[in-house]
Coordinates of N, CA and C in Angstrom, one line a residue:
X140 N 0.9 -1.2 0.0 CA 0.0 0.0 0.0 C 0.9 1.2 0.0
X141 N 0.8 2.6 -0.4 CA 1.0 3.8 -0.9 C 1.1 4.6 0.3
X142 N 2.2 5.2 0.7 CA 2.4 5.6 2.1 C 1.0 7.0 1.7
X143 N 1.2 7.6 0.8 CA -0.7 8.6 0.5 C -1.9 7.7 1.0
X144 N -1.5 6.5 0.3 CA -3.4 6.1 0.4 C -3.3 5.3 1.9
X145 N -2.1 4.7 2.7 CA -1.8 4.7 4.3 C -2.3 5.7 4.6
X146 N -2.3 7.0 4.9 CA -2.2 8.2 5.3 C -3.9 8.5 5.0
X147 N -4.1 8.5 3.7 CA -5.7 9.1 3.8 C -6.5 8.2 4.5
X148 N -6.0 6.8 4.8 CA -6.9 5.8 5.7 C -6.8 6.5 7.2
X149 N -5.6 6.1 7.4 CA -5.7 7.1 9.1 C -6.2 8.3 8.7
X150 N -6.1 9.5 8.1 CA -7.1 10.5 8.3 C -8.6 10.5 8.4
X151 N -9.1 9.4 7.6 CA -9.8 9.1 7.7 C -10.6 8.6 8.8
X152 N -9.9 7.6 9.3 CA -10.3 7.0 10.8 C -9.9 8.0 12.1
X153 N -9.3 9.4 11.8 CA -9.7 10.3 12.7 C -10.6 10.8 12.4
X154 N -11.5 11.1 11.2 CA -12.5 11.9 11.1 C -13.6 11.2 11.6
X155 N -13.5 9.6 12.1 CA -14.5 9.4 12.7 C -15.2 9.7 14.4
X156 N -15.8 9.2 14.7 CA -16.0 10.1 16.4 C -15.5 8.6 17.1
X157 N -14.9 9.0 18.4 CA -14.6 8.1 19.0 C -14.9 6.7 19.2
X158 N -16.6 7.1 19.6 CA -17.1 5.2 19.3 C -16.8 4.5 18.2
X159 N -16.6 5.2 16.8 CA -16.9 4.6 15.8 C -15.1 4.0 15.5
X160 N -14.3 4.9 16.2 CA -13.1 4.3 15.6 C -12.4 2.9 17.3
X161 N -13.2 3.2 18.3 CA -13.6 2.0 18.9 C -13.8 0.9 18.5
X162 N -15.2 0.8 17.6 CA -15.7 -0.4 16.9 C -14.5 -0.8 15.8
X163 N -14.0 0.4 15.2 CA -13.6 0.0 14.1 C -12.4 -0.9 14.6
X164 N -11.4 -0.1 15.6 CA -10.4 -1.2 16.5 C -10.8 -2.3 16.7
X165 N -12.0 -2.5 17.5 CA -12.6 -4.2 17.9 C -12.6 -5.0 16.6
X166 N -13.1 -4.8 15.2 CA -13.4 -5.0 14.2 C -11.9 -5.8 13.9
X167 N -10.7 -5.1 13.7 CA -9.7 -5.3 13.1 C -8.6 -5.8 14.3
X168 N -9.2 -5.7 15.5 CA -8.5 -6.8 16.2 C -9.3 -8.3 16.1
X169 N -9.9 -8.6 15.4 CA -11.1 -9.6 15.9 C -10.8 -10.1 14.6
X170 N -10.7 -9.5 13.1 CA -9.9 -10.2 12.2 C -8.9 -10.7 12.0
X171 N -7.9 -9.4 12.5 CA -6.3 -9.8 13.1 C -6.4 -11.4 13.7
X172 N -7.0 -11.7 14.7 CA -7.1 -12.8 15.6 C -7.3 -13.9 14.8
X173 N -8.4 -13.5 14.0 CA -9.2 -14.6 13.2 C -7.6 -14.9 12.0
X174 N -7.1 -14.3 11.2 CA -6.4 -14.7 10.7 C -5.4 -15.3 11.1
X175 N -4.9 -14.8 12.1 CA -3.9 -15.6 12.9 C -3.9 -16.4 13.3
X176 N -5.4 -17.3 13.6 CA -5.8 -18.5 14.0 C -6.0 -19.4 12.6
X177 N -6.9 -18.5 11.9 CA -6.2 -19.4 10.5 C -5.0 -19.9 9.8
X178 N -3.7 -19.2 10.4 CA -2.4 -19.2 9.6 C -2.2 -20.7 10.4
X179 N -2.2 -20.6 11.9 CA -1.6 -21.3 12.8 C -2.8 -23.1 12.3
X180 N -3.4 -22.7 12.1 CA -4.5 -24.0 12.1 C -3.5 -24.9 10.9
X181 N -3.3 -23.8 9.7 CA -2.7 -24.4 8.6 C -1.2 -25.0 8.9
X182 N -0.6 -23.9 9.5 CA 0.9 -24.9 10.4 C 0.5 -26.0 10.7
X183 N -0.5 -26.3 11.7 CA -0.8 -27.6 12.5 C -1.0 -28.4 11.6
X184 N -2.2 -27.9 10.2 CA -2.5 -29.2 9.6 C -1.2 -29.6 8.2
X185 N -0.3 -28.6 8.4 CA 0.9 -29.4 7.4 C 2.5 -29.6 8.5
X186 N 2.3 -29.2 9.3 CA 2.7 -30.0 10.3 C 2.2 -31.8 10.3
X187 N 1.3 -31.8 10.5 CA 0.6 -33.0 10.7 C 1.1 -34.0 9.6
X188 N 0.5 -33.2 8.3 CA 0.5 -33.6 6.9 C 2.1 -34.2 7.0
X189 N 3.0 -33.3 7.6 CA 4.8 -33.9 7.1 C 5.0 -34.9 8.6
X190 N 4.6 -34.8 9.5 CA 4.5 -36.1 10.1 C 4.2 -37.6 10.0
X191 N 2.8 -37.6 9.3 CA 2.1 -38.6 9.1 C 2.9 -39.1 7.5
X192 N 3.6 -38.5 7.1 CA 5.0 -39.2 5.7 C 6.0 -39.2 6.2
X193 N 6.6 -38.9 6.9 CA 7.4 -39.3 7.9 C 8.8 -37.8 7.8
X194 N 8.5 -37.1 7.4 CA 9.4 -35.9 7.3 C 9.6 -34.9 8.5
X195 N 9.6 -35.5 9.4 CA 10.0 -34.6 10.3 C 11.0 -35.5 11.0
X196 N 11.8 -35.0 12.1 CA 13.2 -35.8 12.6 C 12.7 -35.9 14.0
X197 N 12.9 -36.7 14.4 CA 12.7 -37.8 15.9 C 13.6 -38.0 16.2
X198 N 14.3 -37.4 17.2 CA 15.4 -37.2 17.9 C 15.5 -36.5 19.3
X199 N 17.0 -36.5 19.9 CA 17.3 -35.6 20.8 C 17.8 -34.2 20.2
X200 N 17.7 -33.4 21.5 CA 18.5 -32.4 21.0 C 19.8 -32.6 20.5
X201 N 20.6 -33.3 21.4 CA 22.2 -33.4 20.7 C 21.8 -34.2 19.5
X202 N 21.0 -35.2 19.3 CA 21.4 -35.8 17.8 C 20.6 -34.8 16.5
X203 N 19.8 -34.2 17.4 CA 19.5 -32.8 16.1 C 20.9 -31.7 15.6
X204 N 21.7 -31.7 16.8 CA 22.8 -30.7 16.7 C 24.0 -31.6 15.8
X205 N 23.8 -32.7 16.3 CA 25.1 -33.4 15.2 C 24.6 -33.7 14.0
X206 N 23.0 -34.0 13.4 CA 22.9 -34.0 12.5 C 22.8 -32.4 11.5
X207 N 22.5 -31.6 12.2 CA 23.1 -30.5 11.7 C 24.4 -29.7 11.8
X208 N 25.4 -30.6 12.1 CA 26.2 -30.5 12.4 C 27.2 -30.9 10.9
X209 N 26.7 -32.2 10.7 CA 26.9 -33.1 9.9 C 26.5 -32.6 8.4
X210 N 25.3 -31.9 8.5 CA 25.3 -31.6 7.1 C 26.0 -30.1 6.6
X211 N 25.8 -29.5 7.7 CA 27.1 -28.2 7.7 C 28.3 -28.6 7.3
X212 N 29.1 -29.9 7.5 CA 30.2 -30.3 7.6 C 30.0 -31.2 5.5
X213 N 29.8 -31.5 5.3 CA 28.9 -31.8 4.1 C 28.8 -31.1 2.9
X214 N 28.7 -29.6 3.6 CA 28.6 -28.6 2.1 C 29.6 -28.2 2.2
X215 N 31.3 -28.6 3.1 CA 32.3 -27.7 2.6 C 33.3 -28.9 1.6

């Protein structure tokens, strides 16, 4: 977005009266939220999705660090 047409939105949303830029806050935290719970749902379900094929690593921490360790050592 156009740091002008940013700018005529906030002017805009001062020209409203207090309650109204209230609502408008609750509105756009309440989407915000909502999207954010959609992103995270989608992590979970491809999360899921690369578990159940077996692409994720089952390990300890040290054997995560030496296998990353190992493929660091690999690309020189």
């Amino acid at each position: 977005m156009k740091l002008s047409t940013f700018d005529s939105i906030l002017d805009e949303i001062e020209a409203l009266s207090p309650e109204d830029q209230l609502a408008l806050l609750d509105i756009m935290q309440r989407r915000l939220r909502d999207r954010r719970r959609d992103e995270i749902a989608a992590n979970i379900a491809q999360a899921k999705k690369e578990y159940q094929s077996g692409h994720v690593f089952r390990g300890t921490v040290d054997e995560a660090i030496a296998e990353l360790i190992g493929s660091h050592e690999e690309v020189y």
